[in-house]
Structure formats: structure tokens, C-alpha cells
Short mmCIF file of C-alpha atoms in Angstrom, two decimals:
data_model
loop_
_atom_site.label_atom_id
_atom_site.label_comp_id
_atom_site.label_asym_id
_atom_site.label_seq_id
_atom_site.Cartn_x
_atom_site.Cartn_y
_atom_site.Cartn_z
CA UNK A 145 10.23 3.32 -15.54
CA UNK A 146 10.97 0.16 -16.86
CA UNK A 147 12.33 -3.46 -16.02
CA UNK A 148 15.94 -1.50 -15.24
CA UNK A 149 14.98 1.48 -13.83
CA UNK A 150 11.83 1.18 -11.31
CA UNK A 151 10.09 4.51 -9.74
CA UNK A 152 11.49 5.57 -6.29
CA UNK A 153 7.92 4.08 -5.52
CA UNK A 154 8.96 0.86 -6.38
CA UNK A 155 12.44 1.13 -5.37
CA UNK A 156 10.84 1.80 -1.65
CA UNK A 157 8.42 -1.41 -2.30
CA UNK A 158 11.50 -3.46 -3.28
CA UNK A 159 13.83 -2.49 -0.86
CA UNK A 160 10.69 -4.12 1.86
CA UNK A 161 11.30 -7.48 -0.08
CA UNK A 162 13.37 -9.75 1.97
CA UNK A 163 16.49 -11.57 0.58
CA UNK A 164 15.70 -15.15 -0.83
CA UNK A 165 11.92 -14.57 -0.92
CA UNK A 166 9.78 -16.23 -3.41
CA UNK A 167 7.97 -13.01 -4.35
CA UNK A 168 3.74 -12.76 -5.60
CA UNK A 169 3.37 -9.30 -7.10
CA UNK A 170 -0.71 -8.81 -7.08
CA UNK A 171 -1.95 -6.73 -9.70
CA UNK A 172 1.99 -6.62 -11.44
CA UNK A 173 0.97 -4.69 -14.34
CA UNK A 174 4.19 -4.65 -16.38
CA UNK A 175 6.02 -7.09 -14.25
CA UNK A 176 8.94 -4.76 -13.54
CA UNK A 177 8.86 -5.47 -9.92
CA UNK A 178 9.65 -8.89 -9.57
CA UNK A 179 11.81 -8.64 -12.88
CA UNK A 180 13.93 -5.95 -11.04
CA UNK A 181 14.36 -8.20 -8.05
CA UNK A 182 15.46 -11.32 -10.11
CA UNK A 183 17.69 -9.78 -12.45
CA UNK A 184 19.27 -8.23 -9.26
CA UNK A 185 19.48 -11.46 -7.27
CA UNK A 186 17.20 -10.17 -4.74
CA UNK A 187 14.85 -12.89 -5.14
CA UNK A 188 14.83 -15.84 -6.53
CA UNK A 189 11.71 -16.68 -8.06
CA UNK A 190 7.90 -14.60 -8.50
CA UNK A 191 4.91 -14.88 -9.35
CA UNK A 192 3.14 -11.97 -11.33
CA UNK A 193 -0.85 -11.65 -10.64
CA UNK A 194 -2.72 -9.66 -13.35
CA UNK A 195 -6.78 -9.57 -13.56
CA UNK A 196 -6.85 -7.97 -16.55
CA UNK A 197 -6.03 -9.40 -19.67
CA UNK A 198 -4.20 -6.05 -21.51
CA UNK A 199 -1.74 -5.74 -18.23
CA UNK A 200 -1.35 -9.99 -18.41
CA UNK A 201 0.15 -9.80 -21.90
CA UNK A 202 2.57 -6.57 -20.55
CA UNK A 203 3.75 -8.97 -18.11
CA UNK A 204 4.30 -11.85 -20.03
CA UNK A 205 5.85 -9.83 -22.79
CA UNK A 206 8.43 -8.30 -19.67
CA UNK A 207 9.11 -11.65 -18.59
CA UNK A 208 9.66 -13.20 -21.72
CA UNK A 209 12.03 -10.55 -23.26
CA UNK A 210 14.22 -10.38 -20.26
CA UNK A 211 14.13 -14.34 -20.05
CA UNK A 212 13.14 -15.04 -17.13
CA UNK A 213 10.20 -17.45 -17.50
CA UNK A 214 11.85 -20.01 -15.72
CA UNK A 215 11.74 -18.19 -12.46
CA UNK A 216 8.79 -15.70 -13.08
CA UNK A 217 5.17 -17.20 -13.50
CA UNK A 218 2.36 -14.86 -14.65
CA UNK A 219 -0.93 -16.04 -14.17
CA UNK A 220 -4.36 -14.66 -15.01
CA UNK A 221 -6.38 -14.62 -12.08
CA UNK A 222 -8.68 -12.20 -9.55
CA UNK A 223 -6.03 -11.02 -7.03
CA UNK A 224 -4.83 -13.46 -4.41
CA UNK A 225 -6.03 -16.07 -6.68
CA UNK A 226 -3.01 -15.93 -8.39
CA UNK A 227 -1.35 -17.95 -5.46
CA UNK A 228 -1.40 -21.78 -5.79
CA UNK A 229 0.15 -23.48 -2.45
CA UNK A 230 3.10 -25.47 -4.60
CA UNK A 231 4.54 -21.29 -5.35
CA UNK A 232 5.81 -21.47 -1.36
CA UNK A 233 5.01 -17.54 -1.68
CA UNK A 234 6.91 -15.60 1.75
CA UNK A 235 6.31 -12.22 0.02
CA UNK A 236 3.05 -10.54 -1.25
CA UNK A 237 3.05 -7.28 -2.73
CA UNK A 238 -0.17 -5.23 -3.70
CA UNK A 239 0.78 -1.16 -5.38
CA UNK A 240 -0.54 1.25 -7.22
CA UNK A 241 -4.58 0.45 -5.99
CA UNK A 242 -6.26 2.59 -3.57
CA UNK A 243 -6.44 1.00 0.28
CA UNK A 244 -10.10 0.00 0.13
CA UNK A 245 -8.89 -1.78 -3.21
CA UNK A 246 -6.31 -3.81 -1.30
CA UNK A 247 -8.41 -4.65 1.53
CA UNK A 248 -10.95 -6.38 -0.52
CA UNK A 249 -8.46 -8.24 -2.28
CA UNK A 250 -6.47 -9.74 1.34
CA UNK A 251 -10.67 -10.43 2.57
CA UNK A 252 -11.71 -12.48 -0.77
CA UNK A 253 -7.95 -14.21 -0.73
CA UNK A 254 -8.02 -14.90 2.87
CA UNK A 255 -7.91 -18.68 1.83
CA UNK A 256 -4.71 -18.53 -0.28
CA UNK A 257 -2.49 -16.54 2.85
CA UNK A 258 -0.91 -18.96 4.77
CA UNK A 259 -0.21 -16.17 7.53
CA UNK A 260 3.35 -16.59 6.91
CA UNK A 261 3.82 -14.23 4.42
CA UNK A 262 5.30 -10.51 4.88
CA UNK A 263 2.79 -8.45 3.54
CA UNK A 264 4.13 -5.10 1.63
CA UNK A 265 1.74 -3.03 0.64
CA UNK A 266 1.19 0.58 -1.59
CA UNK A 267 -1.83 2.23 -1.33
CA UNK A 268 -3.20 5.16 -3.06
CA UNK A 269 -5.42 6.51 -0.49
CA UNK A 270 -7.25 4.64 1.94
CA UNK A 271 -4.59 3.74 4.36
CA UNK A 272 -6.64 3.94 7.34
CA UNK A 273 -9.59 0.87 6.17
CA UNK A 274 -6.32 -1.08 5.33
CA UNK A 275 -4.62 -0.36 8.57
CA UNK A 276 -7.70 -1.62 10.16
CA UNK A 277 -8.11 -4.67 8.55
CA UNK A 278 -4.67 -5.54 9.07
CA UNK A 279 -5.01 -5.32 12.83
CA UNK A 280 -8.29 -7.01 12.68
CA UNK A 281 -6.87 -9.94 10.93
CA UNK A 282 -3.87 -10.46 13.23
CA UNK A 283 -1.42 -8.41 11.20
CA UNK A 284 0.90 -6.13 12.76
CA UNK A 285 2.77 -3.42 11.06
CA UNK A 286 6.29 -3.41 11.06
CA UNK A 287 7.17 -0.65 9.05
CA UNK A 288 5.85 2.02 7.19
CA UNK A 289 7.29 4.84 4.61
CA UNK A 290 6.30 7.65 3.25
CA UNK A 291 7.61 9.69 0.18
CA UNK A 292 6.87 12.38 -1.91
CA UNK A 293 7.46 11.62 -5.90
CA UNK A 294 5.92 13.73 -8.95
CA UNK A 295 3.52 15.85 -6.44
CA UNK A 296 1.83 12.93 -4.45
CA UNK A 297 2.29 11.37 -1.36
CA UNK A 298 2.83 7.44 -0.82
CA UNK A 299 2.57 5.42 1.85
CA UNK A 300 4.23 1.94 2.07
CA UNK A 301 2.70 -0.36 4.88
CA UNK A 302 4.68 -3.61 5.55
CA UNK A 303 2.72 -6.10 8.13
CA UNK A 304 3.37 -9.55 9.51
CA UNK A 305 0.64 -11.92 11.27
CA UNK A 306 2.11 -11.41 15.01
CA UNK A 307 0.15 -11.84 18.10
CA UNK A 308 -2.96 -9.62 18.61
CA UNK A 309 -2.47 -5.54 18.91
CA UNK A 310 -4.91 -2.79 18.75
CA UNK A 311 -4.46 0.57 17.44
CA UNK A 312 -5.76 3.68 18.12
CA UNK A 313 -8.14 5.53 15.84
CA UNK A 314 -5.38 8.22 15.55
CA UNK A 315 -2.59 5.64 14.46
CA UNK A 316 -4.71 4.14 12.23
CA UNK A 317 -5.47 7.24 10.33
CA UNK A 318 -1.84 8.74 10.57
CA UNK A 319 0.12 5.39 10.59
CA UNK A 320 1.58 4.29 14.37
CA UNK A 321 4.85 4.34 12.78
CA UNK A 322 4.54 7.51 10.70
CA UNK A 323 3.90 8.87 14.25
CA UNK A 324 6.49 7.97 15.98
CA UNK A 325 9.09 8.92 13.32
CA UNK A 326 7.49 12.20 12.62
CA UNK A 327 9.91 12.65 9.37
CA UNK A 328 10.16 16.50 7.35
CA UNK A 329 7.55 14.90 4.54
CA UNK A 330 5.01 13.39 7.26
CA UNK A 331 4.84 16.71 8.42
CA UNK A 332 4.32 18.85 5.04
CA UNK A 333 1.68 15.47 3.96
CA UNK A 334 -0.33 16.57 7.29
CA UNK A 335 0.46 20.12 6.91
CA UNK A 336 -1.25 20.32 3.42
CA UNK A 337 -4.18 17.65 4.31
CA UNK A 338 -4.87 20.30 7.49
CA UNK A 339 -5.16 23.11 5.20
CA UNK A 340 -7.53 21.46 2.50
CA UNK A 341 -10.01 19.98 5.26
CA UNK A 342 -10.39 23.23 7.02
CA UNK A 343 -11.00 24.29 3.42
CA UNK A 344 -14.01 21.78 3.23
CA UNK A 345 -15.03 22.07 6.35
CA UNK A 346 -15.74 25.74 5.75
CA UNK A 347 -17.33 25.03 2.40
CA UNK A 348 -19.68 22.30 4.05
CA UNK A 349 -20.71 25.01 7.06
CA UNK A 350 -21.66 27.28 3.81
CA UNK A 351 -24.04 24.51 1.93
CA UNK A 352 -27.31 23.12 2.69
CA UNK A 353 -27.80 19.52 3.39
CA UNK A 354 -24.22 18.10 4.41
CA UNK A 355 -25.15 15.17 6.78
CA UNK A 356 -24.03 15.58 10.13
CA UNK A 357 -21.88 12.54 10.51
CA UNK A 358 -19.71 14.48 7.40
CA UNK A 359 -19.40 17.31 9.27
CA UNK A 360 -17.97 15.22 12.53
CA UNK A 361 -15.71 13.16 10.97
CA UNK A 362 -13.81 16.22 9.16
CA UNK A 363 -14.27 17.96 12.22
CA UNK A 364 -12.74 15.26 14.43
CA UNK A 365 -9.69 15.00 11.86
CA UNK A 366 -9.02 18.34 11.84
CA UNK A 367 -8.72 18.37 15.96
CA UNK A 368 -6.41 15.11 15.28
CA UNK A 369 -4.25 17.11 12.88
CA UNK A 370 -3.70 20.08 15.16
CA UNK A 371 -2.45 17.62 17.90
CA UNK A 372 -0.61 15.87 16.02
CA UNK A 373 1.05 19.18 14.31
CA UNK A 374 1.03 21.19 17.87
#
């Protein structure tokens, strides 16, 4: 993967991003993201958000040798930080970090979201915390993905401040879209998770000393995935 050729993962992401969107890529790493969108006219301008200083420099080194530093900033800062009002920012894009990861990050940058913004986000793991904060921060989700690339499972969440909705505890954990669609690799994802927490479940019924709230909530997924798989 590079500047020209981006993961189906990001190809997924970038196909979310919205025609004439001023892009801020949270936690960009190499950049290739918003580079990709530029260079294909996608976009017309990004911002690149890196905390750390090694994946900063990557980014700045991608921008510079593709020359685009007149449309793509780069800017050291903790996550939503990044975002100074004069960007005019319509697009936000967090990958690659496990849910709980991007949840923190939308709580501490609550200040810098205008509630404008489309909100397109990759988690590794963790989808259902981030599903509910999004709903209980007047976000609804307006479309989700999931693929299957080099043996794991990603889900893409896109959400847009609308007026108030509530989810179930079932969509949240599956994804109310996911649900609905029911695709071939939603079903082999939940197919495979069944299988591993009957697994656990099993092994925890063997040991000593698994709390009992552990042994409820596997349970209760378990019941979820054979309705949902029924």
C-alpha cells in the first residue's frame, strides 16, 4: 500500500468520502488517504492528524514528495486537536485504532466537531462502545460495511449528527445496518465469532473464579448470535 495503491480497507474508507469535501484524516499515519483522494480529485484539500512524532514525519515526507503541501496540512497534535475552525473540515476520518480508541478521541475533541461533519470511521474491534457513543451524542449511522481482507474482518461505520434515535442492544453489537443487509461475509464474521464464544464459554464453565457478569454477557451474546443466525 502506498500513496497510489491504498488497501481495499482504505479504498472502502475513501469511497465514504463525499465529493468536494475538505477531508481531516485523524491518526493519518503515512498520509496515503487524503493523498489518494487529492491526487484523484476526490477532494480538494486535507488535513493529516498524527500524535506521534515517527508517523508525523511519514506524513509530511508523503505529502511533500507527491507535492501536495499546498492542499494537504499535517499537523502534530492529540487527535481531534488537529482541527483548527479556519480548515472548514466536512469530513473526519479515524482507521486503523480499535473502537474504544476512537471513542475517546470524538469525547476529548467534542469541542473541535462542529456537528456538521460526516463522520467515517474504521475500527479494529470495539464497534459496539463506538456505536453507542455515536447514538448518545446525536449521531446516526448512515451506513456501514464490512469486508474481509488478509484474514480479518473490518467494519466501516459512517454517522451524521441527525435528530435523536436509539438503538437496540442487539444493533449496537451487530451494526443496525449490518442487520438489515445480512451480506455472505456478515454471516461467516458471526458464524466464526459464534463458534469461538461457545468455545470460551465452555472453557470459563471449566475454571474457577470467572465472575458471573463474564459468564452473562458471553452467554447473552451467544443467545443473540443464534437469533440472529436462525
Amino acid at each position: 500500500m502506498n500513496e497510489h495503491t491504498l488497501s481495499m480497507r482504505l479504498e472502502r474508507v475513501a469511497a465514504h468520502v463525499p465529493n468536494g469535501a475538505r477531508l481531516a484524516d485523524i491518526g493519518s499515519d503515512h498520509a496515503y488517504l487524503p493523498v489518494a483522494l487529492v491526487r484523484r480529485g476526490v477532494i480538494d484539500a486535507a488535513l493529516a492528524g498524527e500524535v506521534a512524532t515517527t508517523p508525523f514525519q511519514a506524513a509530511e515526507r508523503t505529502v511533500r514528495d507527491s507535492g501536495l503541501e499546498q492542499q494537504i496540512t499535517v499537523r502534530l497534535a492529540d487527535g481531534l486537536a488537529a482541527i483548527e475552525a479556519r480548515d472548514g473540515i466536512t469530513a473526519i476520518s479515524l482507521c486503523g485504532m480499535g473502537g474504544e480508541t476512537i471513542r475517546d478521541i470524538l469525547e476529548a475533541g467534542k469541542a473541535h466537531l462542529s456537528g456538521a461533519e460526516r463522520l467515517i470511521l474504521q475500527p479494529n474491534g470495539g464497534e459496539q462502545p463506538l456505536r453507542l457513543w455515536l447514538m448518545r451524542n446525536g449521531y446516526r449511522i448512515v451506513s456501514e460495511e464490512l469486508l474481509h481482507e488478509n484474514r480479518f474482518y473490518y467494519e466501516i461505520i459512517v454517522a451524521e449528527r441527525a435528530d435523536p434515535l436509539v438503538y437496540t442492544a442487539e444493533q449496537l453489537f451487530f451494526g443496525p445496518l449490518l442487520m438489515q443487509a445480512r451480506s455472505p461475509v456478515f454471516l461467516a464474521k458471526w458464524q466464526r465469532a459464534l463458534r469461538l464464544r461457545q468455545k470460551t464459554l465452555a472453557a470459563f464453565e471449566r475454571a474457577q473464579a470467572v465472575p458471573e457478569a463474564k459468564l452473562q454477557e458471553i452467554s447473552q451474546q451467544i443467545r443473540w448470535m443464534l437469533t440472529l443466525l436462525a
